[in-house]
Amino acid sequence: MIAKKEVITVQNYILDATRRFFRERDFLEIQSPIISSVTDPGLRGAEIASIDYYGERMKVTSSMIFHKQLAASVYGKVFSISPNVRLESKERRETKKHLSEFRQIEVEVAFSSYRDVMKIAEDLFREIIKNVGKKIKLREFNMDFKEYSYKEIVSKYGIEYGEEIPCDMEKEVSEDCFVWITEYPYGSRGFYDKTDEKNPEFLRDFDLIYPDGFGEASSGGEREYEYEKVRKKIIDLGLDPEDFRDYLDILRSGKIKPTAGFGIGLERLTRFICGLESVEEATLFPKVPGVISF
Ligand code: ASN
């Protein structure tokens, strides 16, 4: 059993290594809004939280995807250690990888492809493990990355084409190294993942799975940024464009450029590096789905 203080110390080292990595590469660290009129709807079953805000409703950030798109469009390369709230179902506790409040290392780069940011993610994971390992003795990590397309994964594991890869399948997909799953089909992900122009059946996006059954490490991709396309996709996916009005207005103004990026759950990364049983052990004040706590 690893003591809580040691876990939090490892988390400090992860954050130090992350900040150093991005500063050396001229990324600007930004702070995420906690409340906004618009937030990420692509939550794989979790609900968005909202608060009463002077008699109106405001959303609590589920991911800062839209804000980082705008920030990267203006500043080029940005990252953030961003708080997220997602109201997960109580059953999700069983997965040992869901909290209703967590932090993400969020990254977004203007005029980049999903391949470019996958490379950044690989370098970042290698750098974090190397630097944390200089501070504290860690087990051996295999820092190789394999890649499968979504198509290859569904045919290998018998998942119905078009479905998200279920959480409990992530263990089976996991190998003794990191595994990329790329190019999800249109309709299976948030409307903000960019459709490939030449082959509209797939999205220019990815997930990354940790080695040894530790589940999802990251997700990301290139973003849709053209007003008409985004509006159409919102409607196609059965959402209400009115819920995204402020974001759509910004898109229409042309302020948002082509960008790509990814997010890494900080508590999941801490869990993976420390080899913890559950993500609940990777933070001081865990918000367990459905449990009222301090
Ligand atoms: N942070 C993720 C990304 O950059 C989005 C998410 O958390 N849903 O794509």
mmCIF file of C-alpha atoms and ligand atoms in Angstrom:
data_model
loop_
_atom_site.group_PDB
_atom_site.id
_atom_site.type_symbol
_atom_site.label_atom_id
_atom_site.label_comp_id
_atom_site.label_asym_id
_atom_site.label_seq_id
_atom_site.Cartn_x
_atom_site.Cartn_y
_atom_site.Cartn_z
ATOM 1 C CA MET A 1 0.000 0.000 0.000
ATOM 2 C CA ILE A 2 1.331 3.358 -0.993
ATOM 3 C CA ALA A 3 0.648 6.201 1.489
ATOM 4 C CA LYS A 4 -1.652 9.013 0.396
ATOM 5 C CA LYS A 5 1.065 11.587 0.900
ATOM 6 C CA GLU A 6 3.316 9.687 -1.493
ATOM 7 C CA VAL A 7 0.541 9.550 -4.111
ATOM 8 C CA ILE A 8 0.010 13.297 -3.903
ATOM 9 C CA THR A 9 3.765 13.855 -4.061
ATOM 10 C CA VAL A 10 3.903 11.792 -7.270
ATOM 11 C CA GLN A 11 1.069 13.951 -8.585
ATOM 12 C CA ASN A 12 3.156 17.041 -7.786
ATOM 13 C CA TYR A 13 6.046 15.552 -9.799
ATOM 14 C CA ILE A 14 3.672 14.790 -12.702
ATOM 15 C CA LEU A 15 2.516 18.419 -12.731
ATOM 16 C CA ASP A 16 6.088 19.739 -12.482
ATOM 17 C CA ALA A 17 7.156 17.560 -15.427
ATOM 18 C CA THR A 18 4.075 18.564 -17.447
ATOM 19 C CA ARG A 19 4.619 22.281 -16.922
ATOM 20 C CA ARG A 20 8.309 22.003 -17.735
ATOM 21 C CA PHE A 21 7.558 20.011 -20.901
ATOM 22 C CA PHE A 22 5.161 22.628 -22.226
ATOM 23 C CA ARG A 23 7.162 25.680 -21.190
ATOM 24 C CA GLU A 24 10.214 24.302 -23.021
ATOM 25 C CA ARG A 25 8.012 24.108 -26.122
ATOM 26 C CA ASP A 26 6.564 27.618 -25.831
ATOM 27 C CA PHE A 27 3.051 26.644 -24.824
ATOM 28 C CA LEU A 28 1.041 29.172 -22.848
ATOM 29 C CA GLU A 29 -0.550 27.858 -19.643
ATOM 30 C CA ILE A 30 -4.147 29.041 -19.389
ATOM 31 C CA GLN A 31 -6.787 28.693 -16.658
ATOM 32 C CA SER A 32 -10.089 27.071 -17.486
ATOM 33 C CA PRO A 33 -13.434 28.686 -16.755
ATOM 34 C CA ILE A 34 -15.407 26.738 -14.132
ATOM 35 C CA ILE A 35 -18.776 28.018 -15.343
ATOM 36 C CA SER A 36 -19.846 28.914 -18.869
ATOM 37 C CA SER A 37 -22.923 29.150 -21.083
ATOM 38 C CA VAL A 38 -21.481 26.273 -23.156
ATOM 39 C CA THR A 39 -19.602 23.117 -22.275
ATOM 40 C CA ASP A 40 -18.641 19.748 -23.763
ATOM 41 C CA PRO A 41 -21.662 17.497 -24.454
ATOM 42 C CA GLY A 42 -19.581 14.449 -25.514
ATOM 43 C CA LEU A 43 -19.558 12.787 -22.110
ATOM 44 C CA ARG A 44 -20.232 9.136 -22.883
ATOM 45 C CA GLY A 45 -23.325 8.903 -20.715
ATOM 46 C CA ALA A 46 -22.480 11.359 -17.910
ATOM 47 C CA GLU A 47 -24.646 14.421 -17.232
ATOM 48 C CA ILE A 48 -23.584 18.043 -17.313
ATOM 49 C CA ALA A 49 -23.982 19.901 -13.988
ATOM 50 C CA SER A 50 -25.444 23.400 -13.953
ATOM 51 C CA ILE A 51 -25.866 26.161 -11.408
ATOM 52 C CA ASP A 52 -28.279 28.962 -10.832
ATOM 53 C CA TYR A 53 -26.521 32.094 -12.037
ATOM 54 C CA TYR A 54 -28.446 35.271 -11.263
ATOM 55 C CA GLY A 55 -31.688 33.533 -12.098
ATOM 56 C CA GLU A 56 -30.341 31.914 -15.299
ATOM 57 C CA ARG A 57 -28.657 28.535 -15.809
ATOM 58 C CA MET A 58 -24.923 28.277 -16.398
ATOM 59 C CA LYS A 59 -23.060 25.032 -17.048
ATOM 60 C CA VAL A 60 -20.217 23.696 -14.956
ATOM 61 C CA THR A 61 -17.211 22.857 -17.163
ATOM 62 C CA SER A 62 -17.287 19.212 -18.253
ATOM 63 C CA SER A 63 -14.231 19.837 -20.442
ATOM 64 C CA MET A 64 -12.822 23.120 -21.701
ATOM 65 C CA ILE A 65 -12.735 21.869 -25.283
ATOM 66 C CA PHE A 66 -14.396 24.945 -26.835
ATOM 67 C CA HIS A 67 -12.466 27.445 -24.743
ATOM 68 C CA LYS A 68 -9.123 25.854 -25.542
ATOM 69 C CA GLN A 69 -10.010 25.829 -29.250
ATOM 70 C CA LEU A 70 -10.498 29.591 -29.066
ATOM 71 C CA ALA A 71 -7.391 30.145 -26.917
ATOM 72 C CA ALA A 72 -5.194 28.083 -29.272
ATOM 73 C CA SER A 73 -6.605 29.986 -32.240
ATOM 74 C CA VAL A 74 -5.388 33.212 -30.653
ATOM 75 C CA TYR A 75 -2.181 32.099 -28.898
ATOM 76 C CA GLY A 76 -1.071 29.155 -31.045
ATOM 77 C CA LYS A 77 -0.171 26.556 -28.400
ATOM 78 C CA VAL A 78 -1.916 26.283 -25.033
ATOM 79 C CA PHE A 79 -2.253 23.881 -22.127
ATOM 80 C CA SER A 80 -4.168 23.885 -18.892
ATOM 81 C CA ILE A 81 -4.652 21.853 -15.734
ATOM 82 C CA SER A 82 -8.400 22.090 -15.920
ATOM 83 C CA PRO A 83 -11.111 21.071 -13.418
ATOM 84 C CA ASN A 84 -14.042 19.110 -14.850
ATOM 85 C CA VAL A 85 -17.391 18.042 -13.354
ATOM 86 C CA ARG A 86 -19.351 15.183 -14.930
ATOM 87 C CA LEU A 87 -22.296 13.590 -13.142
ATOM 88 C CA GLU A 88 -21.520 9.939 -13.748
ATOM 89 C CA SER A 89 -24.053 7.225 -12.893
ATOM 90 C CA LYS A 90 -23.546 5.486 -9.532
ATOM 91 C CA GLU A 91 -22.754 2.222 -11.355
ATOM 92 C CA ARG A 92 -19.725 3.867 -12.940
ATOM 93 C CA ARG A 93 -17.951 3.595 -9.568
ATOM 94 C CA GLU A 94 -17.431 -0.099 -10.368
ATOM 95 C CA THR A 95 -15.137 0.798 -13.270
ATOM 96 C CA LYS A 96 -12.606 2.202 -10.739
ATOM 97 C CA LYS A 97 -11.768 4.931 -13.242
ATOM 98 C CA HIS A 98 -14.610 7.413 -12.897
ATOM 99 C CA LEU A 99 -14.909 10.377 -10.562
ATOM 100 C CA SER A 100 -17.603 13.033 -10.801
ATOM 101 C CA GLU A 101 -14.950 15.725 -10.387
ATOM 102 C CA PHE A 102 -11.468 15.444 -11.829
ATOM 103 C CA ARG A 103 -8.701 17.363 -13.541
ATOM 104 C CA GLN A 104 -7.452 17.118 -17.102
ATOM 105 C CA ILE A 105 -4.177 18.127 -18.616
ATOM 106 C CA GLU A 106 -5.699 19.873 -21.637
ATOM 107 C CA VAL A 107 -3.620 20.624 -24.726
ATOM 108 C CA GLU A 108 -4.561 22.416 -27.957
ATOM 109 C CA VAL A 109 -2.437 23.524 -30.914
ATOM 110 C CA ALA A 110 -3.431 25.681 -33.898
ATOM 111 C CA PHE A 111 -2.843 24.488 -37.466
ATOM 112 C CA SER A 112 -1.894 20.969 -36.351
ATOM 113 C CA SER A 113 -3.072 17.547 -37.400
ATOM 114 C CA TYR A 114 -4.199 14.735 -35.117
ATOM 115 C CA ARG A 115 -0.940 12.975 -36.019
ATOM 116 C CA ASP A 116 1.072 16.001 -34.803
ATOM 117 C CA VAL A 117 -0.634 16.047 -31.415
ATOM 118 C CA MET A 118 -0.372 12.255 -31.008
ATOM 119 C CA LYS A 119 3.383 12.763 -31.253
ATOM 120 C CA ILE A 120 3.221 15.493 -28.580
ATOM 121 C CA ALA A 121 1.230 13.155 -26.314
ATOM 122 C CA GLU A 122 3.795 10.344 -26.725
ATOM 123 C CA ASP A 123 6.670 12.709 -25.934
ATOM 124 C CA LEU A 124 4.763 14.061 -22.927
ATOM 125 C CA PHE A 125 4.062 10.613 -21.444
ATOM 126 C CA ARG A 126 7.720 9.601 -21.909
ATOM 127 C CA GLU A 127 8.944 12.825 -20.329
ATOM 128 C CA ILE A 128 6.581 12.565 -17.356
ATOM 129 C CA ILE A 129 7.558 8.960 -16.591
ATOM 130 C CA LYS A 130 11.258 9.789 -16.985
ATOM 131 C CA ASN A 131 11.107 12.827 -14.709
ATOM 132 C CA VAL A 132 8.893 11.285 -12.040
ATOM 133 C CA GLY A 133 11.244 8.275 -12.112
ATOM 134 C CA LYS A 134 14.174 10.554 -11.282
ATOM 135 C CA LYS A 135 12.402 11.640 -8.094
ATOM 136 C CA ILE A 136 10.940 8.393 -6.822
ATOM 137 C CA LYS A 137 11.479 4.701 -7.560
ATOM 138 C CA LEU A 138 8.877 3.482 -10.016
ATOM 139 C CA ARG A 139 8.127 0.067 -11.490
ATOM 140 C CA GLU A 140 9.370 -0.558 -15.061
ATOM 141 C CA PHE A 141 7.206 1.002 -17.775
ATOM 142 C CA ASN A 142 7.031 -0.089 -21.385
ATOM 143 C CA MET A 143 6.908 3.223 -23.240
ATOM 144 C CA ASP A 144 6.169 1.739 -26.667
ATOM 145 C CA PHE A 145 3.034 2.832 -28.509
ATOM 146 C CA LYS A 146 1.081 0.604 -30.900
ATOM 147 C CA GLU A 147 -1.702 1.813 -33.114
ATOM 148 C CA TYR A 148 -4.911 0.214 -34.329
ATOM 149 C CA SER A 149 -7.669 1.908 -36.233
ATOM 150 C CA TYR A 150 -11.152 1.751 -34.735
ATOM 151 C CA LYS A 151 -12.080 -0.562 -37.628
ATOM 152 C CA GLU A 152 -9.336 -3.018 -36.688
ATOM 153 C CA ILE A 153 -10.388 -2.966 -33.029
ATOM 154 C CA VAL A 154 -14.084 -3.630 -33.693
ATOM 155 C CA SER A 155 -13.378 -6.522 -35.997
ATOM 156 C CA LYS A 156 -10.813 -7.996 -33.580
ATOM 157 C CA TYR A 157 -13.091 -7.778 -30.512
ATOM 158 C CA GLY A 158 -16.514 -8.202 -32.126
ATOM 159 C CA ILE A 159 -17.840 -4.775 -31.157
ATOM 160 C CA GLU A 160 -20.735 -3.483 -33.237
ATOM 161 C CA TYR A 161 -19.458 -0.966 -35.791
ATOM 162 C CA GLY A 162 -20.335 2.581 -34.748
ATOM 163 C CA GLU A 163 -20.430 1.858 -31.007
ATOM 164 C CA GLU A 164 -18.022 3.455 -28.547
ATOM 165 C CA ILE A 165 -15.568 0.922 -27.159
ATOM 166 C CA PRO A 166 -17.192 0.058 -23.811
ATOM 167 C CA CYS A 167 -15.206 0.774 -20.613
ATOM 168 C CA ASP A 168 -15.012 -2.903 -19.693
ATOM 169 C CA MET A 169 -13.554 -3.689 -23.141
ATOM 170 C CA GLU A 170 -10.671 -1.283 -22.540
ATOM 171 C CA LYS A 171 -9.060 -3.951 -20.342
ATOM 172 C CA GLU A 172 -9.137 -6.444 -23.209
ATOM 173 C CA VAL A 173 -7.846 -3.928 -25.733
ATOM 174 C CA SER A 174 -4.985 -3.035 -23.397
ATOM 175 C CA GLU A 175 -1.612 -4.668 -24.071
ATOM 176 C CA ASP A 176 1.762 -4.523 -22.311
ATOM 177 C CA CYS A 177 2.393 -1.178 -24.029
ATOM 178 C CA PHE A 178 0.333 1.950 -24.807
ATOM 179 C CA VAL A 179 -2.330 1.414 -27.485
ATOM 180 C CA TRP A 180 -3.683 4.107 -29.791
ATOM 181 C CA ILE A 181 -7.138 3.652 -31.268
ATOM 182 C CA THR A 182 -7.537 6.044 -34.164
ATOM 183 C CA GLU A 183 -10.213 7.182 -36.585
ATOM 184 C CA TYR A 184 -13.536 6.597 -34.897
ATOM 185 C CA PRO A 185 -16.610 6.526 -37.146
ATOM 186 C CA TYR A 186 -18.781 9.576 -37.638
ATOM 187 C CA GLY A 187 -21.578 9.665 -35.071
ATOM 188 C CA SER A 188 -19.704 7.798 -32.353
ATOM 189 C CA ARG A 189 -18.059 10.855 -30.790
ATOM 190 C CA GLY A 190 -18.642 14.510 -29.950
ATOM 191 C CA PHE A 191 -19.618 16.751 -32.891
ATOM 192 C CA TYR A 192 -16.345 18.636 -32.499
ATOM 193 C CA ASP A 193 -14.153 15.789 -33.796
ATOM 194 C CA LYS A 194 -13.244 16.562 -37.388
ATOM 195 C CA THR A 195 -14.636 14.426 -40.182
ATOM 196 C CA ASP A 196 -12.008 13.315 -42.689
ATOM 197 C CA GLU A 197 -12.713 15.160 -45.946
ATOM 198 C CA LYS A 198 -11.601 12.369 -48.252
ATOM 199 C CA ASN A 199 -13.237 9.610 -46.292
ATOM 200 C CA PRO A 200 -16.221 11.068 -44.393
ATOM 201 C CA GLU A 201 -16.889 7.741 -42.734
ATOM 202 C CA PHE A 202 -14.162 8.401 -40.176
ATOM 203 C CA LEU A 203 -13.049 11.145 -37.816
ATOM 204 C CA ARG A 204 -9.526 12.465 -37.471
ATOM 205 C CA ASP A 205 -9.370 11.555 -33.782
ATOM 206 C CA PHE A 206 -8.010 9.061 -31.267
ATOM 207 C CA ASP A 207 -8.064 7.476 -27.838
ATOM 208 C CA LEU A 208 -5.023 6.213 -26.005
ATOM 209 C CA ILE A 209 -5.230 3.167 -23.726
ATOM 210 C CA TYR A 210 -2.769 2.609 -20.869
ATOM 211 C CA PRO A 211 -0.781 -0.614 -20.691
ATOM 212 C CA ASP A 212 -1.808 -3.463 -18.376
ATOM 213 C CA GLY A 213 -5.528 -2.750 -18.060
ATOM 214 C CA PHE A 214 -5.356 0.759 -16.578
ATOM 215 C CA GLY A 215 -7.978 2.020 -19.048
ATOM 216 C CA GLU A 216 -8.174 5.184 -21.061
ATOM 217 C CA ALA A 217 -5.224 7.566 -20.877
ATOM 218 C CA SER A 218 -6.276 10.263 -23.311
ATOM 219 C CA SER A 219 -8.628 11.268 -26.061
ATOM 220 C CA GLY A 220 -8.429 13.968 -28.660
ATOM 221 C CA GLY A 221 -8.214 14.815 -32.320
ATOM 222 C CA GLU A 222 -8.567 17.503 -34.914
ATOM 223 C CA ARG A 223 -11.533 19.823 -34.415
ATOM 224 C CA GLU A 224 -14.375 20.865 -36.619
ATOM 225 C CA TYR A 225 -14.187 24.676 -36.749
ATOM 226 C CA GLU A 226 -16.396 25.830 -39.624
ATOM 227 C CA TYR A 227 -19.731 27.268 -38.523
ATOM 228 C CA GLU A 228 -21.969 25.517 -41.068
ATOM 229 C CA LYS A 229 -20.356 22.115 -40.607
ATOM 230 C CA VAL A 230 -20.509 22.325 -36.817
ATOM 231 C CA ARG A 231 -24.130 23.464 -36.823
ATOM 232 C CA LYS A 232 -25.094 20.592 -39.113
ATOM 233 C CA LYS A 233 -23.292 18.055 -36.958
ATOM 234 C CA ILE A 234 -24.956 19.370 -33.801
ATOM 235 C CA ILE A 235 -28.345 18.780 -35.415
ATOM 236 C CA ASP A 236 -27.298 15.399 -36.889
ATOM 237 C CA LEU A 237 -26.344 14.191 -33.439
ATOM 238 C CA GLY A 238 -29.743 15.171 -32.056
ATOM 239 C CA LEU A 239 -28.546 18.188 -30.053
ATOM 240 C CA ASP A 240 -30.063 21.672 -29.945
ATOM 241 C CA PRO A 241 -27.961 24.410 -31.608
ATOM 242 C CA GLU A 242 -29.530 26.877 -29.138
ATOM 243 C CA ASP A 243 -27.539 25.183 -26.333
ATOM 244 C CA PHE A 244 -24.345 26.123 -28.177
ATOM 245 C CA ARG A 245 -25.323 29.621 -29.278
ATOM 246 C CA ASP A 246 -22.355 31.499 -27.811
ATOM 247 C CA TYR A 247 -19.920 28.978 -29.290
ATOM 248 C CA LEU A 248 -21.642 29.020 -32.695
ATOM 249 C CA ASP A 249 -21.500 32.836 -32.702
ATOM 250 C CA ILE A 250 -17.738 32.687 -32.166
ATOM 251 C CA LEU A 251 -17.377 30.128 -34.962
ATOM 252 C CA ARG A 252 -19.440 32.302 -37.300
ATOM 253 C CA SER A 253 -17.172 35.270 -36.571
ATOM 254 C CA GLY A 254 -14.228 33.229 -37.892
ATOM 255 C CA LYS A 255 -12.179 33.604 -34.699
ATOM 256 C CA ILE A 256 -11.661 29.855 -34.392
ATOM 257 C CA LYS A 257 -8.922 28.372 -36.562
ATOM 258 C CA PRO A 258 -8.148 24.744 -37.351
ATOM 259 C CA THR A 259 -6.737 23.190 -34.172
ATOM 260 C CA ALA A 260 -6.015 19.774 -32.720
ATOM 261 C CA GLY A 261 -5.478 18.641 -29.167
ATOM 262 C CA PHE A 262 -6.084 16.116 -26.428
ATOM 263 C CA GLY A 263 -6.839 15.734 -22.745
ATOM 264 C CA ILE A 264 -5.244 13.477 -20.122
ATOM 265 C CA GLY A 265 -7.090 12.761 -16.874
ATOM 266 C CA LEU A 266 -4.726 13.713 -14.059
ATOM 267 C CA GLU A 267 -6.123 11.301 -11.461
ATOM 268 C CA ARG A 268 -6.051 8.417 -13.968
ATOM 269 C CA LEU A 269 -2.464 9.225 -14.824
ATOM 270 C CA THR A 270 -1.605 9.317 -11.112
ATOM 271 C CA ARG A 271 -3.387 5.994 -10.638
ATOM 272 C CA PHE A 272 -1.433 4.449 -13.518
ATOM 273 C CA ILE A 273 1.974 5.695 -12.378
ATOM 274 C CA CYS A 274 1.389 4.703 -8.745
ATOM 275 C CA GLY A 275 -0.263 1.397 -9.763
ATOM 276 C CA LEU A 276 -3.369 2.111 -7.657
ATOM 277 C CA GLU A 277 -6.458 -0.079 -7.599
ATOM 278 C CA SER A 278 -8.909 2.807 -8.087
ATOM 279 C CA VAL A 279 -8.845 6.390 -9.282
ATOM 280 C CA GLU A 280 -10.500 7.296 -5.962
ATOM 281 C CA GLU A 281 -7.104 6.787 -4.318
ATOM 282 C CA ALA A 282 -5.442 9.275 -6.660
ATOM 283 C CA THR A 283 -6.880 12.453 -5.173
ATOM 284 C CA LEU A 284 -7.309 13.906 -1.702
ATOM 285 C CA PHE A 285 -11.032 14.687 -1.815
ATOM 286 C CA PRO A 286 -12.531 12.183 -4.282
ATOM 287 C CA LYS A 287 -16.008 12.879 -5.596
ATOM 288 C CA VAL A 288 -17.328 9.376 -5.973
ATOM 289 C CA PRO A 289 -20.346 9.200 -8.338
ATOM 290 C CA GLY A 290 -23.519 9.451 -6.266
ATOM 291 C CA VAL A 291 -21.783 9.922 -2.894
ATOM 292 C CA ILE A 292 -22.113 13.183 -0.958
ATOM 293 C CA SER A 293 -18.730 14.044 0.518
ATOM 294 C CA PHE A 294 -16.432 16.776 1.792
HETATM 295 N N1 ASN B 1 -10.220 16.787 -23.495
HETATM 296 C C1 ASN B 1 -10.739 16.017 -24.592
HETATM 297 C C2 ASN B 1 -10.125 16.499 -25.904
HETATM 298 O O1 ASN B 1 -9.245 17.327 -25.892
HETATM 299 C C3 ASN B 1 -12.212 16.133 -24.695
HETATM 300 C C4 ASN B 1 -12.933 15.537 -23.527
HETATM 301 O O2 ASN B 1 -12.479 15.484 -22.425
HETATM 302 N N2 ASN B 1 -14.148 15.096 -23.752
HETATM 303 O O3 ASN B 1 -10.525 16.026 -26.942
#
